[in-house]
Amino acid sequence: MSLQVRVIPNAARTGIAGVRDGELVLRVNAPALDGRANRAAALYLAKLFGVRRSHVVLVAGEKGRHKKFEIVGYQPGAESLLDDLLKTDS
């Protein structure tokens, strides 16, 4: 599954902040330094979808805020979980 994410670093806590322009907005409690925000975003997405961290791959956007993650091996129903999260946050 492919997922467009806008990552906002240096947040007080890590979590989903809603949807903006068709992207999931994810605030992470890590600086945009040495890939720390990317790793924090991938770790959060792995926990959210119930997969290993290695199954969340950053495909595009390593240096920018707009990123594309590929999530492999996600559990059935994960898309509906994401849909529910997006509905309550928008």
Backbone atoms as SQL, in Angstrom:
CREATE TABLE atoms (id INTEGER PRIMARY KEY, chain TEXT, resi INTEGER, resn TEXT, atom TEXT, x REAL, y REAL, z REAL);
INSERT INTO atoms VALUES
  (1, 'A', 1, 'MET', 'N', 0.849, -1.164, 0.000),
  (2, 'A', 1, 'MET', 'CA', 0.000, 0.000, 0.000),
  (3, 'A', 1, 'MET', 'C', 0.902, 1.236, 0.000),
  (4, 'A', 2, 'SER', 'N', 0.535, 2.193, -0.802),
  (5, 'A', 2, 'SER', 'CA', 1.269, 3.450, -0.910),
  (6, 'A', 2, 'SER', 'C', 0.555, 4.522, -0.096),
  (7, 'A', 3, 'LEU', 'N', 1.311, 5.373, 0.558),
  (8, 'A', 3, 'LEU', 'CA', 0.719, 6.382, 1.428),
  (9, 'A', 3, 'LEU', 'C', 1.464, 7.702, 1.288),
  (10, 'A', 4, 'GLN', 'N', 0.724, 8.747, 0.960),
  (11, 'A', 4, 'GLN', 'CA', 1.288, 10.101, 0.882),
  (12, 'A', 4, 'GLN', 'C', 1.192, 10.725, 2.271),
  (13, 'A', 5, 'VAL', 'N', 2.315, 11.226, 2.772),
  (14, 'A', 5, 'VAL', 'CA', 2.374, 11.756, 4.134),
  (15, 'A', 5, 'VAL', 'C', 3.104, 13.095, 4.129),
  (16, 'A', 6, 'ARG', 'N', 2.562, 14.044, 4.860),
  (17, 'A', 6, 'ARG', 'CA', 3.260, 15.312, 5.106),
  (18, 'A', 6, 'ARG', 'C', 3.770, 15.242, 6.537),
  (19, 'A', 7, 'VAL', 'N', 5.066, 15.220, 6.691),
  (20, 'A', 7, 'VAL', 'CA', 5.688, 15.074, 8.011),
  (21, 'A', 7, 'VAL', 'C', 6.072, 16.449, 8.549),
  (22, 'A', 8, 'ILE', 'N', 5.640, 16.712, 9.759),
  (23, 'A', 8, 'ILE', 'CA', 5.977, 17.962, 10.438),
  (24, 'A', 8, 'ILE', 'C', 6.862, 17.606, 11.637),
  (25, 'A', 9, 'PRO', 'N', 8.152, 17.969, 11.563),
  (26, 'A', 9, 'PRO', 'CA', 9.082, 17.614, 12.648),
  (27, 'A', 9, 'PRO', 'C', 8.968, 18.553, 13.845),
  (28, 'A', 10, 'ASN', 'N', 9.650, 18.189, 14.906),
  (29, 'A', 10, 'ASN', 'CA', 9.759, 18.989, 16.139),
  (30, 'A', 10, 'ASN', 'C', 8.422, 19.234, 16.832),
  (31, 'A', 11, 'ALA', 'N', 7.514, 18.287, 16.740),
  (32, 'A', 11, 'ALA', 'CA', 6.223, 18.422, 17.418),
  (33, 'A', 11, 'ALA', 'C', 6.374, 18.039, 18.890),
  (34, 'A', 12, 'ALA', 'N', 5.433, 18.452, 19.690),
  (35, 'A', 12, 'ALA', 'CA', 5.451, 18.102, 21.109),
  (36, 'A', 12, 'ALA', 'C', 5.276, 16.594, 21.299),
  (37, 'A', 13, 'ARG', 'N', 4.479, 15.976, 20.430),
  (38, 'A', 13, 'ARG', 'CA', 4.287, 14.523, 20.483),
  (39, 'A', 13, 'ARG', 'C', 4.005, 14.006, 19.081),
  (40, 'A', 14, 'THR', 'N', 4.234, 12.733, 18.884),
  (41, 'A', 14, 'THR', 'CA', 4.030, 12.108, 17.586),
  (42, 'A', 14, 'THR', 'C', 2.586, 11.660, 17.454),
  (43, 'A', 15, 'GLY', 'N', 1.974, 11.984, 16.317),
  (44, 'A', 15, 'GLY', 'CA', 0.601, 11.563, 16.075),
  (45, 'A', 15, 'GLY', 'C', 0.047, 12.133, 14.790),
  (46, 'A', 16, 'ILE', 'N', -1.089, 11.616, 14.392),
  (47, 'A', 16, 'ILE', 'CA', -1.762, 12.074, 13.189),
  (48, 'A', 16, 'ILE', 'C', -2.461, 13.393, 13.486),
  (49, 'A', 17, 'ALA', 'N', -2.269, 14.349, 12.586),
  (50, 'A', 17, 'ALA', 'CA', -2.853, 15.679, 12.769),
  (51, 'A', 17, 'ALA', 'C', -3.934, 15.968, 11.734),
  (52, 'A', 18, 'GLY', 'N', -4.360, 14.966, 10.982),
  (53, 'A', 18, 'GLY', 'CA', -5.431, 15.150, 10.019),
  (54, 'A', 18, 'GLY', 'C', -4.995, 14.885, 8.593),
  (55, 'A', 19, 'VAL', 'N', -5.746, 15.486, 7.669),
  (56, 'A', 19, 'VAL', 'CA', -5.481, 15.335, 6.243),
  (57, 'A', 19, 'VAL', 'C', -5.453, 16.719, 5.624),
  (58, 'A', 20, 'ARG', 'N', -4.481, 16.941, 4.754),
  (59, 'A', 20, 'ARG', 'CA', -4.366, 18.226, 4.067),
  (60, 'A', 20, 'ARG', 'C', -3.982, 17.950, 2.617),
  (61, 'A', 21, 'ASP', 'N', -4.787, 18.428, 1.688),
  (62, 'A', 21, 'ASP', 'CA', -4.517, 18.269, 0.258),
  (63, 'A', 21, 'ASP', 'C', -4.267, 16.815, -0.130),
  (64, 'A', 22, 'GLY', 'N', -5.054, 15.910, 0.420),
  (65, 'A', 22, 'GLY', 'CA', -4.950, 14.495, 0.078),
  (66, 'A', 22, 'GLY', 'C', -3.797, 13.756, 0.726),
  (67, 'A', 23, 'GLU', 'N', -3.098, 14.389, 1.637),
  (68, 'A', 23, 'GLU', 'CA', -1.982, 13.754, 2.333),
  (69, 'A', 23, 'GLU', 'C', -2.317, 13.596, 3.810),
  (70, 'A', 24, 'LEU', 'N', -1.845, 12.517, 4.372),
  (71, 'A', 24, 'LEU', 'CA', -1.944, 12.326, 5.808),
  (72, 'A', 24, 'LEU', 'C', -0.929, 13.255, 6.465),
  (73, 'A', 25, 'VAL', 'N', -1.353, 14.045, 7.438),
  (74, 'A', 25, 'VAL', 'CA', -0.441, 14.943, 8.140),
  (75, 'A', 25, 'VAL', 'C', -0.005, 14.242, 9.425),
  (76, 'A', 26, 'LEU', 'N', 1.299, 14.072, 9.551),
  (77, 'A', 26, 'LEU', 'CA', 1.865, 13.359, 10.686),
  (78, 'A', 26, 'LEU', 'C', 2.879, 14.251, 11.386),
  (79, 'A', 27, 'ARG', 'N', 2.631, 14.550, 12.638),
  (80, 'A', 27, 'ARG', 'CA', 3.577, 15.325, 13.445),
  (81, 'A', 27, 'ARG', 'C', 4.472, 14.329, 14.179),
  (82, 'A', 28, 'VAL', 'N', 5.767, 14.594, 14.153),
  (83, 'A', 28, 'VAL', 'CA', 6.703, 13.692, 14.836),
  (84, 'A', 28, 'VAL', 'C', 7.547, 14.464, 15.842),
  (85, 'A', 29, 'ASN', 'N', 7.830, 13.802, 16.938),
  (86, 'A', 29, 'ASN', 'CA', 8.633, 14.379, 18.006),
  (87, 'A', 29, 'ASN', 'C', 10.106, 14.060, 17.750),
  (88, 'A', 30, 'ALA', 'N', 10.589, 14.539, 16.613),
  (89, 'A', 30, 'ALA', 'CA', 11.986, 14.339, 16.231),
  (90, 'A', 30, 'ALA', 'C', 12.390, 15.488, 15.322),
  (91, 'A', 31, 'PRO', 'N', 13.629, 15.885, 15.382),
  (92, 'A', 31, 'PRO', 'CA', 14.081, 16.972, 14.508),
  (93, 'A', 31, 'PRO', 'C', 14.319, 16.483, 13.079),
  (94, 'A', 32, 'ALA', 'N', 14.263, 17.415, 12.157),
  (95, 'A', 32, 'ALA', 'CA', 14.546, 17.091, 10.752),
  (96, 'A', 32, 'ALA', 'C', 16.060, 17.153, 10.560),
  (97, 'A', 33, 'LEU', 'N', 16.738, 16.273, 11.215),
  (98, 'A', 33, 'LEU', 'CA', 18.191, 16.272, 11.244),
  (99, 'A', 33, 'LEU', 'C', 18.682, 14.832, 11.097),
  (100, 'A', 34, 'ASP', 'N', 19.541, 14.596, 10.160),
  (101, 'A', 34, 'ASP', 'CA', 20.132, 13.264, 9.956),
  (102, 'A', 34, 'ASP', 'C', 19.088, 12.161, 9.770),
  (103, 'A', 35, 'GLY', 'N', 17.933, 12.477, 9.200),
  (104, 'A', 35, 'GLY', 'CA', 16.910, 11.477, 8.928),
  (105, 'A', 35, 'GLY', 'C', 16.106, 11.041, 10.140),
  (106, 'A', 36, 'ARG', 'N', 16.240, 11.747, 11.248),
  (107, 'A', 36, 'ARG', 'CA', 15.517, 11.349, 12.468),
  (108, 'A', 36, 'ARG', 'C', 14.010, 11.454, 12.307),
  (109, 'A', 37, 'ALA', 'N', 13.534, 12.507, 11.657),
  (110, 'A', 37, 'ALA', 'CA', 12.089, 12.655, 11.454),
  (111, 'A', 37, 'ALA', 'C', 11.564, 11.551, 10.535),
  (112, 'A', 38, 'ASN', 'N', 12.324, 11.175, 9.532),
  (113, 'A', 38, 'ASN', 'CA', 11.919, 10.083, 8.639),
  (114, 'A', 38, 'ASN', 'C', 11.809, 8.771, 9.405),
  (115, 'A', 39, 'ARG', 'N', 12.790, 8.496, 10.252),
  (116, 'A', 39, 'ARG', 'CA', 12.750, 7.262, 11.040),
  (117, 'A', 39, 'ARG', 'C', 11.585, 7.270, 12.022),
  (118, 'A', 40, 'ALA', 'N', 11.323, 8.410, 12.645),
  (119, 'A', 40, 'ALA', 'CA', 10.203, 8.505, 13.582),
  (120, 'A', 40, 'ALA', 'C', 8.871, 8.307, 12.865),
  (121, 'A', 41, 'ALA', 'N', 8.746, 8.876, 11.665),
  (122, 'A', 41, 'ALA', 'CA', 7.514, 8.713, 10.884),
  (123, 'A', 41, 'ALA', 'C', 7.326, 7.256, 10.490),
  (124, 'A', 42, 'ALA', 'N', 8.379, 6.612, 10.031),
  (125, 'A', 42, 'ALA', 'CA', 8.298, 5.204, 9.630),
  (126, 'A', 42, 'ALA', 'C', 7.953, 4.310, 10.816),
  (127, 'A', 43, 'LEU', 'N', 8.539, 4.585, 11.958),
  (128, 'A', 43, 'LEU', 'CA', 8.248, 3.801, 13.160),
  (129, 'A', 43, 'LEU', 'C', 6.785, 3.956, 13.573),
  (130, 'A', 44, 'TYR', 'N', 6.283, 5.186, 13.535),
  (131, 'A', 44, 'TYR', 'CA', 4.885, 5.424, 13.894),
  (132, 'A', 44, 'TYR', 'C', 3.947, 4.699, 12.925),
  (133, 'A', 45, 'LEU', 'N', 4.230, 4.790, 11.632),
  (134, 'A', 45, 'LEU', 'CA', 3.388, 4.116, 10.637),
  (135, 'A', 45, 'LEU', 'C', 3.442, 2.599, 10.807),
  (136, 'A', 46, 'ALA', 'N', 4.599, 2.064, 11.154),
  (137, 'A', 46, 'ALA', 'CA', 4.721, 0.624, 11.386),
  (138, 'A', 46, 'ALA', 'C', 3.839, 0.183, 12.553),
  (139, 'A', 47, 'LYS', 'N', 3.865, 0.952, 13.629),
  (140, 'A', 47, 'LYS', 'CA', 3.015, 0.627, 14.783),
  (141, 'A', 47, 'LYS', 'C', 1.540, 0.757, 14.421),
  (142, 'A', 48, 'LEU', 'N', 1.207, 1.804, 13.663),
  (143, 'A', 48, 'LEU', 'CA', -0.175, 2.048, 13.284),
  (144, 'A', 48, 'LEU', 'C', -0.748, 0.902, 12.449),
  (145, 'A', 49, 'PHE', 'N', 0.051, 0.384, 11.523),
  (146, 'A', 49, 'PHE', 'CA', -0.422, -0.665, 10.626),
  (147, 'A', 49, 'PHE', 'C', -0.079, -2.068, 11.102),
  (148, 'A', 50, 'GLY', 'N', 0.601, -2.185, 12.223),
  (149, 'A', 50, 'GLY', 'CA', 0.898, -3.504, 12.779),
  (150, 'A', 50, 'GLY', 'C', 1.898, -4.302, 11.960),
  (151, 'A', 51, 'VAL', 'N', 2.892, -3.608, 11.403),
  (152, 'A', 51, 'VAL', 'CA', 3.933, -4.285, 10.634),
  (153, 'A', 51, 'VAL', 'C', 5.288, -3.955, 11.255),
  (154, 'A', 52, 'ARG', 'N', 6.306, -4.675, 10.821),
  (155, 'A', 52, 'ARG', 'CA', 7.661, -4.380, 11.289),
  (156, 'A', 52, 'ARG', 'C', 8.141, -3.070, 10.687),
  (157, 'A', 53, 'ARG', 'N', 9.046, -2.438, 11.365),
  (158, 'A', 53, 'ARG', 'CA', 9.603, -1.172, 10.890),
  (159, 'A', 53, 'ARG', 'C', 10.236, -1.339, 9.508),
  (160, 'A', 54, 'SER', 'N', 10.826, -2.482, 9.257),
  (161, 'A', 54, 'SER', 'CA', 11.480, -2.734, 7.975),
  (162, 'A', 54, 'SER', 'C', 10.489, -2.848, 6.822),
  (163, 'A', 55, 'HIS', 'N', 9.215, -2.997, 7.128),
  (164, 'A', 55, 'HIS', 'CA', 8.183, -3.099, 6.088),
  (165, 'A', 55, 'HIS', 'C', 7.625, -1.743, 5.684),
  (166, 'A', 56, 'VAL', 'N', 8.088, -0.694, 6.313),
  (167, 'A', 56, 'VAL', 'CA', 7.697, 0.671, 5.954),
  (168, 'A', 56, 'VAL', 'C', 8.892, 1.306, 5.257),
  (169, 'A', 57, 'VAL', 'N', 8.723, 1.548, 3.950),
  (170, 'A', 57, 'VAL', 'CA', 9.837, 2.015, 3.127),
  (171, 'A', 57, 'VAL', 'C', 9.540, 3.424, 2.624),
  (172, 'A', 58, 'LEU', 'N', 10.479, 4.318, 2.828),
  (173, 'A', 58, 'LEU', 'CA', 10.373, 5.673, 2.298),
  (174, 'A', 58, 'LEU', 'C', 10.744, 5.610, 0.821),
  (175, 'A', 59, 'VAL', 'N', 9.771, 5.893, -0.049),
  (176, 'A', 59, 'VAL', 'CA', 9.964, 5.783, -1.490),
  (177, 'A', 59, 'VAL', 'C', 10.400, 7.119, -2.087),
  (178, 'A', 60, 'ALA', 'N', 9.832, 8.206, -1.596),
  (179, 'A', 60, 'ALA', 'CA', 10.142, 9.530, -2.139),
  (180, 'A', 60, 'ALA', 'C', 10.030, 10.574, -1.032),
  (181, 'A', 61, 'GLY', 'N', 10.806, 11.658, -1.170),
  (182, 'A', 61, 'GLY', 'CA', 10.694, 12.776, -0.250),
  (183, 'A', 61, 'GLY', 'C', 11.629, 12.728, 0.933),
  (184, 'A', 62, 'GLU', 'N', 12.778, 12.142, 0.767),
  (185, 'A', 62, 'GLU', 'CA', 13.714, 12.000, 1.887),
  (186, 'A', 62, 'GLU', 'C', 14.085, 13.337, 2.514),
  (187, 'A', 63, 'LYS', 'N', 14.246, 14.372, 1.717),
  (188, 'A', 63, 'LYS', 'CA', 14.687, 15.677, 2.227),
  (189, 'A', 63, 'LYS', 'C', 13.549, 16.679, 2.409),
  (190, 'A', 64, 'GLY', 'N', 12.355, 16.375, 1.921),
  (191, 'A', 64, 'GLY', 'CA', 11.255, 17.326, 2.008),
  (192, 'A', 64, 'GLY', 'C', 10.212, 16.892, 3.022),
  (193, 'A', 65, 'ARG', 'N', 9.195, 17.720, 3.178),
  (194, 'A', 65, 'ARG', 'CA', 8.115, 17.380, 4.111),
  (195, 'A', 65, 'ARG', 'C', 7.091, 16.441, 3.487),
  (196, 'A', 66, 'HIS', 'N', 6.973, 16.491, 2.168),
  (197, 'A', 66, 'HIS', 'CA', 6.006, 15.646, 1.457),
  (198, 'A', 66, 'HIS', 'C', 6.689, 14.329, 1.108),
  (199, 'A', 67, 'LYS', 'N', 6.198, 13.251, 1.679),
  (200, 'A', 67, 'LYS', 'CA', 6.841, 11.949, 1.538),
  (201, 'A', 67, 'LYS', 'C', 5.859, 10.907, 1.017),
  (202, 'A', 68, 'LYS', 'N', 6.416, 9.876, 0.437),
  (203, 'A', 68, 'LYS', 'CA', 5.618, 8.743, -0.003),
  (204, 'A', 68, 'LYS', 'C', 6.215, 7.498, 0.638),
  (205, 'A', 69, 'PHE', 'N', 5.393, 6.802, 1.414),
  (206, 'A', 69, 'PHE', 'CA', 5.820, 5.572, 2.067),
  (207, 'A', 69, 'PHE', 'C', 5.124, 4.398, 1.414),
  (208, 'A', 70, 'GLU', 'N', 5.833, 3.307, 1.291),
  (209, 'A', 70, 'GLU', 'CA', 5.267, 2.044, 0.835),
  (210, 'A', 70, 'GLU', 'C', 5.203, 1.136, 2.049),
  (211, 'A', 71, 'ILE', 'N', 4.016, 0.588, 2.314),
  (212, 'A', 71, 'ILE', 'CA', 3.832, -0.281, 3.477),
  (213, 'A', 71, 'ILE', 'C', 3.520, -1.674, 2.959),
  (214, 'A', 72, 'VAL', 'N', 4.411, -2.600, 3.226),
  (215, 'A', 72, 'VAL', 'CA', 4.231, -3.977, 2.765),
  (216, 'A', 72, 'VAL', 'C', 3.915, -4.874, 3.948),
  (217, 'A', 73, 'GLY', 'N', 3.095, -5.870, 3.726),
  (218, 'A', 73, 'GLY', 'CA', 2.767, -6.826, 4.770),
  (219, 'A', 73, 'GLY', 'C', 1.822, -6.303, 5.829),
  (220, 'A', 74, 'TYR', 'N', 0.982, -5.315, 5.477),
  (221, 'A', 74, 'TYR', 'CA', 0.060, -4.774, 6.482),
  (222, 'A', 74, 'TYR', 'C', -1.072, -5.755, 6.748),
  (223, 'A', 75, 'GLN', 'N', -1.669, -5.648, 7.906),
  (224, 'A', 75, 'GLN', 'CA', -2.739, -6.545, 8.328),
  (225, 'A', 75, 'GLN', 'C', -4.032, -6.228, 7.578),
  (226, 'A', 76, 'PRO', 'N', -4.854, -7.229, 7.316),
  (227, 'A', 76, 'PRO', 'CA', -6.162, -6.955, 6.701),
  (228, 'A', 76, 'PRO', 'C', -6.962, -6.000, 7.588),
  (229, 'A', 77, 'GLY', 'N', -7.607, -5.060, 6.959),
  (230, 'A', 77, 'GLY', 'CA', -8.397, -4.087, 7.698),
  (231, 'A', 77, 'GLY', 'C', -7.623, -2.829, 8.035),
  (232, 'A', 78, 'ALA', 'N', -6.358, -2.783, 7.716),
  (233, 'A', 78, 'ALA', 'CA', -5.558, -1.597, 8.025),
  (234, 'A', 78, 'ALA', 'C', -6.054, -0.390, 7.243),
  (235, 'A', 79, 'GLU', 'N', -6.490, -0.611, 6.011),
  (236, 'A', 79, 'GLU', 'CA', -6.999, 0.513, 5.226),
  (237, 'A', 79, 'GLU', 'C', -8.260, 1.090, 5.861),
  (238, 'A', 80, 'SER', 'N', -9.119, 0.226, 6.406),
  (239, 'A', 80, 'SER', 'CA', -10.320, 0.740, 7.063),
  (240, 'A', 80, 'SER', 'C', -9.943, 1.466, 8.354),
  (241, 'A', 81, 'LEU', 'N', -8.878, 1.013, 9.028),
  (242, 'A', 81, 'LEU', 'CA', -8.386, 1.706, 10.214),
  (243, 'A', 81, 'LEU', 'C', -7.943, 3.114, 9.830),
  (244, 'A', 82, 'LEU', 'N', -7.215, 3.211, 8.748),
  (245, 'A', 82, 'LEU', 'CA', -6.754, 4.520, 8.269),
  (246, 'A', 82, 'LEU', 'C', -7.937, 5.383, 7.873),
  (247, 'A', 83, 'ASP', 'N', -8.913, 4.806, 7.176),
  (248, 'A', 83, 'ASP', 'CA', -10.109, 5.560, 6.796),
  (249, 'A', 83, 'ASP', 'C', -10.833, 6.116, 8.023),
  (250, 'A', 84, 'ASP', 'N', -10.949, 5.303, 9.070),
  (251, 'A', 84, 'ASP', 'CA', -11.589, 5.744, 10.308),
  (252, 'A', 84, 'ASP', 'C', -10.818, 6.899, 10.946),
  (253, 'A', 85, 'LEU', 'N', -9.494, 6.778, 10.969),
  (254, 'A', 85, 'LEU', 'CA', -8.672, 7.857, 11.535),
  (255, 'A', 85, 'LEU', 'C', -8.834, 9.146, 10.754),
  (256, 'A', 86, 'LEU', 'N', -8.858, 9.034, 9.447),
  (257, 'A', 86, 'LEU', 'CA', -8.981, 10.203, 8.606),
  (258, 'A', 86, 'LEU', 'C', -10.347, 10.861, 8.732),
  (259, 'A', 87, 'LYS', 'N', -11.379, 10.061, 8.904),
  (260, 'A', 87, 'LYS', 'CA', -12.729, 10.616, 9.056),
  (261, 'A', 87, 'LYS', 'C', -12.863, 11.380, 10.363),
  (262, 'A', 88, 'THR', 'N', -12.264, 10.861, 11.435),
  (263, 'A', 88, 'THR', 'CA', -12.415, 11.529, 12.735),
  (264, 'A', 88, 'THR', 'C', -11.538, 12.768, 12.830),
  (265, 'A', 89, 'ASP', 'N', -10.434, 12.807, 12.070),
  (266, 'A', 89, 'ASP', 'CA', -9.539, 13.944, 12.146),
  (267, 'A', 89, 'ASP', 'C', -9.888, 15.062, 11.171),
  (268, 'A', 90, 'SER', 'N', -10.722, 14.806, 10.171),
  (269, 'A', 90, 'SER', 'CA', -10.995, 15.860, 9.195),
  (270, 'A', 90, 'SER', 'C', -12.238, 16.632, 9.498);
